[in-house]
DNA sequence: TTGTAGGCGTTATCAG
DNA sequence: CTGATAACGCCTACAA
């Protein structure tokens, strides 16, 4: 492909002048400038990002490392990050860790040698991000951690109010009159799973409701995890009358388990999720869930990064975004034989489900 | 960060020797080799992909351009491509076009200057990929087109058997006794949408069933498109008894429309989709759909690319993957009053007439 | 088997 | 305001 030298020759100027025109690094007189632009146009010239990055010690890439593209929550974050990045001239280099911290390390190490302007990470299980991020900082590259944080993370972060959302959801379930609640949490060492559990427990404690440890089951954040743990809960002697799922994928799995076990939702058992994925309104029954602003988490992360690149050296930012309870049909009152034991609770307003046109595109 | 010169100094060898050790470009005697490796280890040295790419005229990146990460079909393809790429030492640089061909051009142009080893593209609407790909080929970079092809595409491609899948699905619906079918296609200029429509029409023709043009509605490949076109079909005088949705997102939208209109599925109307997304089994009712191997499309595309990089200069490959009909609960027999009006499927040659309107006398 | 040096395409510095 | 020229970090003939 054409390079600068060729453009310079075509325009009859020196290589340096071409660079000056392209980067505005020096004022170039109009006739020359015009000749250069014409040559660029004619040749369809694009400067080599590789050479430019090598020279400038920085490329226009933003690295983004996520556990798994196929979990619908993450693409929303990616989308948010990409929109802001692209609008500011940055490109996203996306890597899957598959929730494998060794794969994460490989990606982080290699990504670094591409000299990205910044890095957005949703850490994998057992992530060693804190150590890795130190290398990036040494190279002057900002790192933002999203959704879940390594234990000792002190850098910039963007998360949802996981505890608050879980607290609100649990209270809502309690108000329907449930007293035997269970939770299927995500992996306990993930801060988001932890915080949701904390919110759940806090709501229970405030109402002086005690549940045995067997009512809190840990699962991976996916359909299979939800399916198997829900089956387990259904088989318990004191079967819970309501389940709080650590995320919607778990809830979907639970729904599958309900169906297979012939247990009706919400008549026999209530269910509430977390994430409010697009498809929560499509399930049978439509799933009540805590809405978490994935897209905004992505935009916020990208914005922090861009601010850092532009010279913001202020203290670490910890952005916590609000959640919102979306009430649909998966939570009802407890079955009659259970209900007799408690007073009837409050009710909540319902959400109609018109399809929203999202900012996404068809395929 | 550390560079080769520093490693060389640490190991007490020349820069070239370090390179030779790292790339195996020359046999290096053990003692030296060992000293080099130790220095590399100690410094946590990683070669600059930027410099290496500039020098070798090729990086270990594979560019991947897709319309939208948030449409669940695409991440599956991405995932397949990434798994194969990563296993072979390549990294994926992912770009969203948002189905905007001008954004696609920007990405394609810039990506090129990163000298990727290959390019995987799911073209946007009105893509100008053919012209763009020519530039890549000139630079010796292979391009594989996936899922849908620009009109004049002659290069490597990986697609599903869209026509066959649609034909099979339509036949299945016909066998249930339906004669008044409708289709909500995706954008007509996309080959996958086109081919699915062709399969649909072919099945109808073979059974000598004619449907008016108003029974084929074009929508964007998303929930909103499905919702609005389904609403339109439901309001028609000769309401179809079954709808074939161009993809699952459209089907999901249709399901929403059914729910809102108080039309039961499959009792009042049947529905079948295309893609067999993970969530098709979760909807109410579980959606019958044509399964399309997104993950395999990704792996196949990445494999072609890697073969090309390794020197395969054979003629263009056109891989067409099989689809499979997944039968769930969304297709039933037509409503009773419709069924009585037609004879056996074999001689259902008459054009469907508008249904009798109950309780009103026609004028 | 090891070391040296030129150059990949840019940018930035510094004379003219 | 314009044009040489020296890096950036690496690879690879080619020389030793």
Short mmCIF file of C-alpha atoms in Angstrom, two decimals, chain A residues 65-68 71 74 96-105 108 121-130 145-151 185-194 218-222 247:
data_model
loop_
_atom_site.label_atom_id
_atom_site.label_comp_id
_atom_site.label_asym_id
_atom_site.label_seq_id
_atom_site.Cartn_x
_atom_site.Cartn_y
_atom_site.Cartn_z
CA UNK A 65 -11.09 -8.01 27.98
CA UNK A 66 -14.30 -9.79 28.92
CA UNK A 67 -15.15 -13.25 30.20
CA UNK A 68 -17.44 -14.32 27.39
CA UNK A 71 -23.27 -14.05 27.74
CA UNK A 74 -21.31 -8.41 28.25
CA UNK A 96 -12.47 -13.31 25.56
CA UNK A 97 -10.93 -14.86 28.61
CA UNK A 98 -13.48 -17.62 28.81
CA UNK A 99 -13.37 -16.92 32.56
CA UNK A 100 -9.94 -18.49 32.59
CA UNK A 101 -7.41 -16.36 34.40
CA UNK A 102 -4.44 -17.85 32.61
CA UNK A 103 -5.99 -16.94 29.28
CA UNK A 104 -6.60 -13.50 30.72
CA UNK A 105 -2.92 -13.13 31.49
CA UNK A 108 -3.24 -8.82 28.91
CA UNK A 121 -11.47 -5.22 31.84
CA UNK A 122 -14.27 -7.31 33.20
CA UNK A 123 -12.14 -9.65 35.25
CA UNK A 124 -12.32 -13.40 34.95
CA UNK A 125 -12.71 -15.71 37.91
CA UNK A 126 -9.65 -15.49 40.14
CA UNK A 127 -8.30 -12.67 38.07
CA UNK A 128 -4.81 -11.43 38.71
CA UNK A 129 -5.69 -8.09 37.23
CA UNK A 130 -4.18 -5.98 39.98
CA UNK A 145 -12.30 -2.34 35.82
CA UNK A 146 -15.97 -3.02 35.14
CA UNK A 147 -18.84 -4.98 36.68
CA UNK A 148 -16.79 -6.96 39.18
CA UNK A 149 -13.56 -6.09 40.94
CA UNK A 150 -10.59 -8.13 42.04
CA UNK A 151 -10.34 -8.20 45.83
CA UNK A 185 -25.70 -16.85 43.78
CA UNK A 186 -22.98 -16.57 41.20
CA UNK A 187 -19.42 -17.60 42.07
CA UNK A 188 -18.80 -16.27 45.57
CA UNK A 189 -15.38 -14.89 44.88
CA UNK A 190 -16.81 -12.47 42.34
CA UNK A 191 -17.62 -9.18 43.99
CA UNK A 192 -20.85 -8.69 42.11
CA UNK A 193 -22.12 -12.08 43.25
CA UNK A 194 -20.98 -11.32 46.77
CA UNK A 218 -23.59 -21.15 44.56
CA UNK A 219 -23.59 -21.66 40.81
CA UNK A 220 -21.71 -20.47 37.78
CA UNK A 221 -23.32 -17.45 36.18
CA UNK A 222 -25.00 -19.44 33.43
CA UNK A 247 -28.36 -13.23 37.35
#
